[in-house]
mmCIF file of C-alpha atoms in Angstrom:
data_model
loop_
_atom_site.group_PDB
_atom_site.id
_atom_site.type_symbol
_atom_site.label_atom_id
_atom_site.label_comp_id
_atom_site.label_asym_id
_atom_site.label_seq_id
_atom_site.Cartn_x
_atom_site.Cartn_y
_atom_site.Cartn_z
ATOM 1 C CA MET A 1 67.430 68.533 81.305
ATOM 2 C CA MET A 2 65.984 71.867 81.183
ATOM 3 C CA ARG A 3 65.246 71.429 84.916
ATOM 4 C CA GLN A 4 69.210 70.555 85.557
ATOM 5 C CA ARG A 5 70.272 73.848 83.678
ATOM 6 C CA GLU A 6 67.560 75.983 85.796
ATOM 7 C CA ILE A 7 69.171 74.718 88.927
ATOM 8 C CA ILE A 8 72.521 75.675 87.825
ATOM 9 C CA ILE A 9 71.646 78.929 86.627
ATOM 10 C CA ALA A 10 69.545 79.965 89.705
ATOM 11 C CA VAL A 11 72.890 78.496 91.948
ATOM 12 C CA GLY A 12 75.255 80.648 89.568
ATOM 13 C CA ILE A 13 73.201 83.283 89.985
ATOM 14 C CA PHE A 14 72.711 83.425 93.803
ATOM 15 C CA MET A 15 76.564 82.796 94.406
ATOM 16 C CA VAL A 16 77.103 86.394 92.674
ATOM 17 C CA LEU A 17 74.867 88.029 94.408
ATOM 18 C CA LEU A 18 76.336 86.144 97.365
ATOM 19 C CA VAL A 19 79.976 87.099 96.795
ATOM 20 C CA SER A 20 78.772 91.162 95.854
ATOM 21 C CA LYS A 21 77.031 90.893 99.221
ATOM 22 C CA SER A 22 80.382 89.936 101.045
ATOM 23 C CA HIS A 23 82.505 92.508 99.007
ATOM 24 C CA ALA A 24 80.617 94.996 99.308
ATOM 25 C CA ALA A 25 80.233 94.184 103.357
ATOM 26 C CA GLU A 26 82.967 95.990 104.959
ATOM 27 C CA PRO A 27 85.656 93.312 106.723
ATOM 28 C CA GLY A 28 86.351 94.182 110.318
ATOM 29 C CA ILE A 29 89.629 95.141 111.268
ATOM 30 C CA SER A 30 91.896 93.704 113.386
ATOM 31 C CA LEU A 31 95.879 94.037 115.200
ATOM 32 C CA ARG A 32 98.407 91.913 113.639
ATOM 33 C CA GLU A 33 100.049 89.258 115.665
ATOM 34 C CA TYR A 34 103.557 89.470 113.581
ATOM 35 C CA CYS A 35 106.313 92.066 113.897
ATOM 36 C CA PRO A 36 107.236 94.364 111.200
ATOM 37 C CA PRO A 37 110.322 93.418 109.017
ATOM 38 C CA GLY A 38 113.556 93.633 110.789
ATOM 39 C CA PHE A 39 111.668 92.716 114.011
ATOM 40 C CA GLU A 40 111.852 89.350 115.755
ATOM 41 C CA LEU A 41 109.003 88.413 117.687
ATOM 42 C CA SER A 42 110.094 87.070 121.399
ATOM 43 C CA ASP A 43 108.180 84.753 124.044
ATOM 44 C CA GLN A 44 106.919 87.471 125.424
ATOM 45 C CA ASN A 45 105.387 88.577 122.694
ATOM 46 C CA LYS A 46 107.433 91.525 122.284
ATOM 47 C CA CYS A 47 109.018 92.695 119.038
ATOM 48 C CA LEU A 48 113.119 93.020 119.341
ATOM 49 C CA SER A 49 115.240 95.128 116.526
ATOM 50 C CA ARG A 50 117.133 93.195 114.414
ATOM 51 C CA ASN A 51 119.866 94.175 111.967
ATOM 52 C CA LEU A 52 123.915 93.439 110.717
ATOM 53 C CA TYR A 53 124.848 96.341 112.576
ATOM 54 C CA GLN A 54 124.394 94.808 115.734
ATOM 55 C CA LEU A 55 126.850 92.105 115.091
ATOM 56 C CA TYR A 56 129.986 94.928 115.334
ATOM 57 C CA ARG A 57 131.542 96.380 118.562
ATOM 58 C CA SER A 58 132.803 99.813 117.223
ATOM 59 C CA PRO A 59 131.079 102.550 118.945
ATOM 60 C CA GLN A 60 129.568 105.367 116.432
ATOM 61 C CA LYS A 61 131.786 107.871 117.826
ATOM 62 C CA ALA A 62 135.042 105.777 117.200
ATOM 63 C CA GLY A 63 134.252 105.469 113.426
ATOM 64 C CA LEU A 64 133.943 108.768 111.673
ATOM 65 C CA GLY A 65 132.985 107.399 108.549
ATOM 66 C CA GLY A 66 134.175 103.935 109.488
ATOM 67 C CA LEU A 67 131.954 101.158 107.852
ATOM 68 C CA LYS A 68 131.485 98.528 110.305
ATOM 69 C CA ILE A 69 130.227 100.627 113.144
ATOM 70 C CA ASP A 70 127.791 99.730 115.548
ATOM 71 C CA LEU A 71 123.963 101.365 116.060
ATOM 72 C CA PRO A 72 122.838 103.287 119.441
ATOM 73 C CA LYS A 73 120.114 101.340 121.421
ATOM 74 C CA ALA A 74 117.328 101.200 119.479
ATOM 75 C CA ARG A 75 113.465 101.862 121.237
ATOM 76 C CA ASP A 76 111.965 98.424 121.025
ATOM 77 C CA GLY A 77 110.359 95.897 122.870
ATOM 78 C CA PHE A 78 106.582 97.145 121.669
ATOM 79 C CA SER A 79 104.098 94.390 120.993
ATOM 80 C CA PRO A 80 102.687 93.737 117.116
ATOM 81 C CA GLN A 81 99.613 94.575 118.415
ATOM 82 C CA GLN A 82 100.549 98.092 119.902
ATOM 83 C CA ILE A 83 102.730 98.685 116.443
ATOM 84 C CA ASP A 84 99.592 97.812 114.616
ATOM 85 C CA LEU A 85 97.251 99.960 116.227
ATOM 86 C CA GLY A 86 99.650 103.220 116.134
ATOM 87 C CA ARG A 87 99.958 102.690 112.110
ATOM 88 C CA TYR A 88 96.091 102.976 112.388
ATOM 89 C CA LEU A 89 96.417 105.934 114.423
ATOM 90 C CA PHE A 90 98.930 107.667 112.177
ATOM 91 C CA PHE A 91 96.969 107.724 108.861
ATOM 92 C CA ASP A 92 93.700 108.580 110.899
ATOM 93 C CA PRO A 93 92.433 112.508 110.675
ATOM 94 C CA VAL A 94 90.415 111.552 113.682
ATOM 95 C CA LEU A 95 93.834 112.729 115.653
ATOM 96 C CA SER A 96 93.092 116.070 114.439
ATOM 97 C CA GLY A 97 91.021 118.221 115.785
ATOM 98 C CA ASP A 98 88.682 119.154 112.842
ATOM 99 C CA GLY A 99 89.062 115.584 111.355
ATOM 100 C CA THR A 100 90.971 116.959 108.524
ATOM 101 C CA LEU A 101 95.220 115.946 109.356
ATOM 102 C CA SER A 102 96.786 113.180 110.494
ATOM 103 C CA CYS A 103 100.032 112.123 111.443
ATOM 104 C CA ALA A 104 100.749 111.358 107.811
ATOM 105 C CA SER A 105 99.619 114.724 106.590
ATOM 106 C CA CYS A 106 103.259 116.270 107.499
ATOM 107 C CA HIS A 107 105.170 112.495 107.446
ATOM 108 C CA ASP A 108 103.951 110.965 103.896
ATOM 109 C CA PRO A 109 105.293 107.163 103.450
ATOM 110 C CA ASP A 110 105.341 108.746 99.801
ATOM 111 C CA GLN A 111 107.712 111.224 100.529
ATOM 112 C CA GLY A 112 110.003 109.945 102.561
ATOM 113 C CA PHE A 113 108.010 110.378 106.248
ATOM 114 C CA SER A 114 108.355 113.774 105.219
ATOM 115 C CA ASP A 115 105.859 116.076 103.320
ATOM 116 C CA GLY A 116 107.918 117.470 100.295
ATOM 117 C CA LYS A 117 106.854 120.854 101.193
ATOM 118 C CA GLY A 118 110.036 123.632 102.458
ATOM 119 C CA ARG A 119 107.263 124.908 105.387
ATOM 120 C CA SER A 120 104.436 122.095 106.238
ATOM 121 C CA ASP A 121 101.138 123.162 106.493
ATOM 122 C CA GLY A 122 98.914 122.733 109.246
ATOM 123 C CA HIS A 123 94.911 123.630 110.531
ATOM 124 C CA ASN A 124 93.567 125.626 107.659
ATOM 125 C CA GLY A 125 96.343 125.273 105.301
ATOM 126 C CA GLU A 126 98.356 127.870 107.374
ATOM 127 C CA LYS A 127 101.969 128.101 106.797
ATOM 128 C CA LEU A 128 104.288 126.671 109.561
ATOM 129 C CA THR A 129 107.612 127.948 110.169
ATOM 130 C CA ARG A 130 110.088 124.724 109.536
ATOM 131 C CA SER A 131 109.975 121.653 107.607
ATOM 132 C CA ALA A 132 108.535 118.014 108.098
ATOM 133 C CA PRO A 133 111.445 115.975 109.605
ATOM 134 C CA THR A 134 111.509 112.327 108.171
ATOM 135 C CA LEU A 135 111.065 109.732 110.479
ATOM 136 C CA TRP A 136 113.044 106.530 109.136
ATOM 137 C CA ASN A 137 114.947 105.317 112.464
ATOM 138 C CA VAL A 138 113.578 107.687 115.053
ATOM 139 C CA ALA A 139 113.951 104.510 117.348
ATOM 140 C CA TYR A 140 117.481 105.602 117.095
ATOM 141 C CA LEU A 141 117.418 109.372 118.565
ATOM 142 C CA LYS A 142 117.613 110.682 121.622
ATOM 143 C CA LYS A 143 116.360 114.122 120.488
ATOM 144 C CA PHE A 144 113.144 115.075 118.624
ATOM 145 C CA TYR A 145 112.496 118.715 116.862
ATOM 146 C CA TRP A 146 114.918 120.412 114.777
ATOM 147 C CA ASP A 147 115.660 122.421 118.072
ATOM 148 C CA GLY A 148 115.651 119.237 120.107
ATOM 149 C CA ARG A 149 113.241 120.485 122.709
ATOM 150 C CA ALA A 150 111.502 116.913 123.062
ATOM 151 C CA ASP A 151 113.340 113.828 125.032
ATOM 152 C CA THR A 152 110.277 111.127 123.893
ATOM 153 C CA LEU A 153 108.636 110.556 120.861
ATOM 154 C CA GLU A 154 105.643 110.634 123.297
ATOM 155 C CA GLU A 155 106.857 114.322 124.517
ATOM 156 C CA GLN A 156 106.929 114.968 120.838
ATOM 157 C CA MET A 157 103.923 114.165 119.463
ATOM 158 C CA GLN A 158 101.835 115.855 121.880
ATOM 159 C CA GLY A 159 103.341 119.472 120.365
ATOM 160 C CA PRO A 160 101.540 119.123 116.985
ATOM 161 C CA LEU A 161 98.633 117.352 118.215
ATOM 162 C CA TYR A 162 97.639 119.809 120.236
ATOM 163 C CA ALA A 163 98.958 123.400 118.681
ATOM 164 C CA GLU A 164 96.485 125.424 117.175
ATOM 165 C CA ASN A 165 98.342 125.693 114.033
ATOM 166 C CA GLU A 166 98.786 122.485 113.347
ATOM 167 C CA MET A 167 96.761 119.427 114.365
ATOM 168 C CA ALA A 168 94.746 121.732 116.535
ATOM 169 C CA ASN A 169 93.210 119.045 118.741
ATOM 170 C CA THR A 170 92.742 119.186 122.610
ATOM 171 C CA PRO A 171 93.428 115.965 124.980
ATOM 172 C CA GLU A 172 89.673 116.325 126.308
ATOM 173 C CA ASN A 173 88.871 116.015 122.272
ATOM 174 C CA LEU A 174 90.924 113.324 121.701
ATOM 175 C CA LEU A 175 89.724 110.962 123.979
ATOM 176 C CA GLU A 176 86.120 111.838 123.373
ATOM 177 C CA ASN A 177 86.538 111.278 119.940
ATOM 178 C CA LEU A 178 88.256 108.073 120.137
ATOM 179 C CA ASN A 179 86.355 106.625 122.808
ATOM 180 C CA ASP A 180 83.655 107.110 121.081
ATOM 181 C CA ILE A 181 84.238 104.914 117.935
ATOM 182 C CA PRO A 182 83.885 101.442 119.157
ATOM 183 C CA VAL A 183 86.271 99.862 116.523
ATOM 184 C CA TYR A 184 88.663 101.687 118.771
ATOM 185 C CA ARG A 185 87.847 101.023 121.859
ATOM 186 C CA ASP A 186 88.236 97.339 120.801
ATOM 187 C CA LEU A 187 91.542 97.608 119.415
ATOM 188 C CA PHE A 188 93.064 99.126 122.245
ATOM 189 C CA GLN A 189 91.738 96.404 124.449
ATOM 190 C CA GLN A 190 93.601 94.288 122.003
ATOM 191 C CA ALA A 191 97.004 95.834 122.362
ATOM 192 C CA PHE A 192 96.763 96.819 125.917
ATOM 193 C CA PRO A 193 94.833 93.827 127.543
ATOM 194 C CA GLU A 194 96.806 94.373 130.887
ATOM 195 C CA ASN A 195 95.158 97.259 131.367
ATOM 196 C CA ARG A 196 91.712 95.743 131.101
ATOM 197 C CA GLN A 197 90.175 99.722 131.155
ATOM 198 C CA GLU A 198 87.085 100.566 129.349
ATOM 199 C CA ASP A 199 88.386 103.880 128.576
ATOM 200 C CA ILE A 200 91.196 104.723 126.052
ATOM 201 C CA THR A 201 93.699 106.808 127.759
ATOM 202 C CA LEU A 202 96.191 109.231 126.431
ATOM 203 C CA ALA A 203 99.215 107.274 127.819
ATOM 204 C CA ASP A 204 98.072 104.371 125.670
ATOM 205 C CA ILE A 205 97.352 106.607 122.330
ATOM 206 C CA TYR A 206 100.929 108.269 123.036
ATOM 207 C CA GLN A 207 102.490 104.587 123.112
ATOM 208 C CA ALA A 208 101.047 103.290 120.458
ATOM 209 C CA LEU A 209 101.874 105.731 118.416
ATOM 210 C CA ALA A 210 105.524 105.796 119.411
ATOM 211 C CA ALA A 211 105.082 102.025 118.576
ATOM 212 C CA PHE A 212 104.607 102.427 115.426
ATOM 213 C CA GLU A 213 107.284 105.187 114.484
ATOM 214 C CA SER A 214 109.778 103.083 116.370
ATOM 215 C CA SER A 215 109.533 100.919 114.157
ATOM 216 C CA LEU A 216 110.216 102.763 110.833
ATOM 217 C CA ILE A 217 113.906 101.418 110.190
ATOM 218 C CA SER A 218 115.504 101.915 107.001
ATOM 219 C CA LEU A 219 119.517 100.534 106.677
ATOM 220 C CA ASN A 220 119.524 98.167 104.313
ATOM 221 C CA SER A 221 120.497 100.784 101.344
ATOM 222 C CA ARG A 222 123.236 99.909 98.810
ATOM 223 C CA TYR A 223 125.439 101.899 101.199
ATOM 224 C CA ASP A 224 124.664 99.474 103.927
ATOM 225 C CA ARG A 225 125.104 96.484 101.384
ATOM 226 C CA TYR A 226 128.387 98.416 100.844
ATOM 227 C CA ALA A 227 129.606 98.650 104.331
ATOM 228 C CA HIS A 228 128.909 95.031 105.037
ATOM 229 C CA GLY A 229 131.297 93.548 102.789
ATOM 230 C CA TYR A 230 129.436 93.683 99.337
ATOM 231 C CA HIS A 231 131.799 96.281 97.516
ATOM 232 C CA ASP A 232 130.057 95.792 93.815
ATOM 233 C CA ALA A 233 127.016 97.657 95.525
ATOM 234 C CA LEU A 234 128.493 101.002 94.922
ATOM 235 C CA THR A 235 129.613 101.860 91.926
ATOM 236 C CA ASP A 236 133.051 103.535 91.548
ATOM 237 C CA GLN A 237 131.313 107.350 91.395
ATOM 238 C CA GLU A 238 129.812 106.772 94.528
ATOM 239 C CA LYS A 239 132.517 105.350 95.928
ATOM 240 C CA GLU A 240 134.792 108.202 95.306
ATOM 241 C CA GLY A 241 131.985 110.037 96.806
ATOM 242 C CA LEU A 242 131.672 108.059 99.721
ATOM 243 C CA ASN A 243 135.361 109.032 100.145
ATOM 244 C CA ILE A 244 134.816 112.623 99.684
ATOM 245 C CA PHE A 245 132.111 112.413 102.470
ATOM 246 C CA ARG A 246 134.635 110.656 105.054
ATOM 247 C CA SER A 247 137.466 112.935 104.278
ATOM 248 C CA PHE A 248 139.226 115.420 106.472
ATOM 249 C CA VAL A 249 138.621 118.046 103.811
ATOM 250 C CA ALA A 250 134.904 118.085 103.626
ATOM 251 C CA ARG A 251 134.035 116.287 107.026
ATOM 252 C CA CYS A 252 130.566 115.403 106.195
ATOM 253 C CA ALA A 253 130.848 112.380 108.335
ATOM 254 C CA GLU A 254 131.990 114.537 111.581
ATOM 255 C CA CYS A 255 128.431 115.258 111.927
ATOM 256 C CA HIS A 256 126.493 113.166 109.890
ATOM 257 C CA THR A 257 128.040 110.067 111.416
ATOM 258 C CA PRO A 258 127.532 106.728 109.702
ATOM 259 C CA PRO A 259 125.662 104.170 110.088
ATOM 260 C CA LEU A 260 122.717 106.341 111.773
ATOM 261 C CA PHE A 261 124.052 109.420 109.472
ATOM 262 C CA THR A 262 123.543 111.713 112.315
ATOM 263 C CA ASN A 263 125.886 112.431 115.467
ATOM 264 C CA GLN A 264 122.678 113.528 116.915
ATOM 265 C CA GLN A 265 124.468 117.282 118.150
ATOM 266 C CA ILE A 266 123.073 120.565 117.556
ATOM 267 C CA ALA A 267 125.040 122.867 115.189
ATOM 268 C CA VAL A 268 125.169 126.436 113.755
ATOM 269 C CA ILE A 269 125.576 126.185 110.472
ATOM 270 C CA GLY A 270 124.219 129.916 109.759
ATOM 271 C CA THR A 271 121.874 128.569 106.723
ATOM 272 C CA PRO A 272 120.310 131.526 105.155
ATOM 273 C CA GLU A 273 116.380 131.439 105.931
ATOM 274 C CA VAL A 274 113.320 131.539 102.978
ATOM 275 C CA GLU A 275 113.128 135.004 101.495
ATOM 276 C CA GLY A 276 110.929 137.099 103.694
ATOM 277 C CA MET A 277 111.286 135.184 107.317
ATOM 278 C CA PRO A 278 113.470 136.542 110.119
ATOM 279 C CA ARG A 279 116.190 134.642 111.356
ATOM 280 C CA ASP A 280 114.910 131.391 112.671
ATOM 281 C CA VAL A 281 117.209 131.569 116.825
ATOM 282 C CA GLY A 282 116.261 127.466 116.951
ATOM 283 C CA ALA A 283 118.400 126.081 119.763
ATOM 284 C CA GLU A 284 118.774 129.237 121.639
ATOM 285 C CA ALA A 285 115.187 129.270 122.600
ATOM 286 C CA VAL A 286 115.147 126.038 123.801
ATOM 287 C CA LEU A 287 118.688 126.104 125.879
ATOM 288 C CA ASP A 288 118.557 129.455 126.819
ATOM 289 C CA ASP A 289 122.068 130.120 125.339
ATOM 290 C CA PRO A 290 123.189 133.043 122.389
ATOM 291 C CA ASP A 291 125.850 130.236 121.594
ATOM 292 C CA PHE A 292 123.235 128.054 119.588
ATOM 293 C CA ARG A 293 121.559 131.187 118.226
ATOM 294 C CA GLY A 294 120.443 129.677 114.743
ATOM 295 C CA GLY A 295 121.484 125.948 115.773
ATOM 296 C CA PHE A 296 119.497 122.930 114.879
ATOM 297 C CA LYS A 297 119.627 119.322 115.472
ATOM 298 C CA VAL A 298 121.941 117.545 112.541
ATOM 299 C CA PRO A 299 119.381 115.809 110.392
ATOM 300 C CA THR A 300 119.901 111.949 109.691
ATOM 301 C CA LEU A 301 120.903 111.794 105.520
ATOM 302 C CA ARG A 302 118.919 108.217 105.408
ATOM 303 C CA ASN A 303 116.454 108.536 102.340
ATOM 304 C CA ILE A 304 117.808 112.256 102.101
ATOM 305 C CA ALA A 305 117.078 111.572 98.247
ATOM 306 C CA ARG A 306 113.231 111.414 98.905
ATOM 307 C CA THR A 307 112.850 114.533 101.536
ATOM 308 C CA ALA A 308 113.551 117.703 99.798
ATOM 309 C CA PRO A 309 113.546 120.297 100.093
ATOM 310 C CA TYR A 310 116.352 120.665 102.386
ATOM 311 C CA MET A 311 117.463 122.535 105.863
ATOM 312 C CA HIS A 312 114.755 123.126 108.827
ATOM 313 C CA SER A 313 112.904 126.035 106.457
ATOM 314 C CA GLY A 314 113.634 124.210 103.131
ATOM 315 C CA ARG A 315 115.678 126.759 101.963
ATOM 316 C CA PHE A 316 117.354 124.740 99.273
ATOM 317 C CA LYS A 317 115.672 122.397 96.795
ATOM 318 C CA THR A 318 118.169 120.290 95.127
ATOM 319 C CA LEU A 319 120.589 117.935 96.815
ATOM 320 C CA ARG A 320 123.226 120.062 94.891
ATOM 321 C CA GLU A 321 122.553 123.110 95.883
ATOM 322 C CA THR A 322 122.657 121.468 99.863
ATOM 323 C CA VAL A 323 126.168 120.810 99.609
ATOM 324 C CA GLU A 324 127.366 123.344 97.544
ATOM 325 C CA PHE A 325 126.331 125.428 100.508
ATOM 326 C CA TYR A 326 128.809 124.168 102.812
ATOM 327 C CA THR A 327 132.238 124.787 100.574
ATOM 328 C CA LYS A 328 131.210 128.107 99.268
ATOM 329 C CA GLY A 329 133.204 129.564 102.748
ATOM 330 C CA ARG A 330 132.460 129.824 106.457
ATOM 331 C CA GLY A 331 129.584 132.388 107.282
ATOM 332 C CA HIS A 332 128.801 133.522 103.363
ATOM 333 C CA ALA A 333 125.139 133.163 103.802
ATOM 334 C CA LEU A 334 125.167 135.527 106.943
ATOM 335 C CA GLY A 335 123.946 139.255 106.351
ATOM 336 C CA LYS A 336 125.958 141.928 107.498
ATOM 337 C CA ASP A 337 124.154 142.194 111.296
ATOM 338 C CA GLU A 338 124.248 138.618 112.107
ATOM 339 C CA LYS A 339 125.499 137.392 114.842
ATOM 340 C CA LEU A 340 126.254 133.555 115.090
ATOM 341 C CA ILE A 341 128.886 131.186 116.367
ATOM 342 C CA LEU A 342 129.294 128.438 113.564
ATOM 343 C CA HIS A 343 130.103 125.139 114.395
ATOM 344 C CA TRP A 344 133.843 125.048 113.730
ATOM 345 C CA HIS A 345 133.724 122.446 110.764
ATOM 346 C CA ILE A 346 131.794 124.861 108.752
ATOM 347 C CA TRP A 347 134.580 126.611 107.215
ATOM 348 C CA GLU A 348 136.146 126.135 103.749
ATOM 349 C CA PRO A 349 136.561 122.824 102.189
ATOM 350 C CA ASN A 350 136.727 124.241 98.457
ATOM 351 C CA LEU A 351 135.084 121.206 96.844
ATOM 352 C CA ALA A 352 135.378 121.229 92.842
ATOM 353 C CA ASP A 353 131.935 120.716 90.826
ATOM 354 C CA HIS A 354 132.480 117.463 90.116
ATOM 355 C CA GLU A 355 133.213 116.214 93.967
ATOM 356 C CA LEU A 356 129.981 117.628 94.903
ATOM 357 C CA ASP A 357 128.694 115.505 92.042
ATOM 358 C CA ARG A 358 129.909 113.311 93.725
ATOM 359 C CA LEU A 359 128.626 113.883 97.152
ATOM 360 C CA VAL A 360 125.298 114.337 95.142
ATOM 361 C CA ASP A 361 125.648 110.406 94.046
ATOM 362 C CA PHE A 362 126.701 109.273 96.949
ATOM 363 C CA LEU A 363 123.730 110.286 99.144
ATOM 364 C CA HIS A 364 121.549 108.767 96.751
ATOM 365 C CA THR A 365 123.221 105.474 97.998
ATOM 366 C CA LEU A 366 121.450 105.909 101.009
ATOM 367 C CA THR A 367 117.880 105.504 100.134
ATOM 368 C CA ASP A 368 115.856 102.246 101.018
ATOM 369 C CA GLU A 369 112.029 102.275 101.834
ATOM 370 C CA VAL A 370 111.620 98.401 101.190
ATOM 371 C CA PHE A 371 110.088 98.177 104.758
ATOM 372 C CA THR A 372 107.212 100.782 104.135
ATOM 373 C CA PRO A 373 105.042 100.009 105.587
ATOM 374 C CA GLN A 374 101.470 99.220 104.270
ATOM 375 C CA VAL A 375 98.915 101.647 104.237
ATOM 376 C CA PRO A 376 95.357 101.176 105.659
ATOM 377 C CA GLU A 377 93.091 100.863 103.263
ATOM 378 C CA ARG A 378 90.572 102.735 105.700
ATOM 379 C CA VAL A 379 90.646 103.974 109.173
ATOM 380 C CA PRO A 380 88.516 103.113 112.236
ATOM 381 C CA SER A 381 87.190 106.298 112.505
ATOM 382 C CA GLN A 382 85.821 106.132 108.452
ATOM 383 C CA SER A 383 84.040 103.408 109.479
ATOM 384 C CA GLN A 384 82.049 104.947 112.143
ATOM 385 C CA ALA A 385 81.435 107.611 110.061
ATOM 386 C CA GLN A 386 79.860 105.310 107.120
ATOM 387 C CA HIS A 387 78.285 103.769 110.645
ATOM 388 C CA LYS A 388 76.609 106.784 111.652
ATOM 389 C CA SER A 389 75.603 108.187 108.290
ATOM 390 C CA HIS A 390 73.814 104.850 107.830
ATOM 391 C CA ILE A 391 71.661 105.327 111.212
ATOM 392 C CA ASN A 392 71.412 108.829 109.964
ATOM 393 C CA ARG A 393 69.894 107.506 106.792
ATOM 394 C CA GLU A 394 67.510 104.991 108.347
ATOM 395 C CA GLU A 395 66.262 107.613 110.725
ATOM 396 C CA THR A 396 65.116 110.114 108.026
ATOM 397 C CA PRO A 397 61.341 110.015 107.645
#
């Protein structure tokens, strides 16, 4: 009996040690073979966007505030592996020159894929000139940056990647660093098997990041449920706010057109800059047209309650302060010497305080983060760093 008990205890200790060792060991990283929520996997291993707005046939420009309006064509058709590879890259600081910043540093999922700052922090903590816009629903956008100077996500991402005051990397250094990480070489082979090449390429890096960013879909807010026919999804106050939003007096929906809540156009609205900052000329520099001096892309209002502060420079701290700007009168925030051609919608709606409050109530109904992707517990560069550190310790005499 004693012998049997000793054997049981010994086996128990062995199992504890085995489990402890398995928990201490680093699990391998592999790419998902299924699509993110909101996508359907095709027979060709492509993730295709699926949502209720695809049932409607009224174009966005026909609605100007209507409920059952379809969306622009989404960018989709990436493989599950490409999307998941992009997820690892997005959260990996190896993409920056000194290994301290990732895409998520300025586009944090806990901050509505913005960063909660009026002006983002770049390389060595340098303050940038503009705020980080949300990435929710970028699959539907045709122009990128506040001034609309990029036509694709791939073109846009090269700006922060290689800007000296942002992620401060170079294409050569980026390729060298990623190709030096065996885990990434394996993951890129999984995501791009048709290429069958040894080295990771810039085109594959950009495509993987674009695949992940295009998967960030937010279309299941309480507003959406109301738009699809569930009238109890909004309170009476929120419905009042929606009616004000859609009204010809406030005219919010003419620029922030549902269901995307942007018309994707450039508008000059004359918001004041942060104190001490010069006028940001915006799209004037891109279009070489003085008529667009101070013009910026109309941002989506999706998850707007999660992305304070507001405007291109983070000038307004709250939604209440932001909506109040629009009712104070045409050009009221401009200096005497300012020469801006304001958008014709920026007039004097003279909304009452309670109407502004109802607008804010409605804007909160646009919050939907149920498809927020999982942040990786660790990224491939961390595994590589730990591996090198272990080797160095073993080689130390």
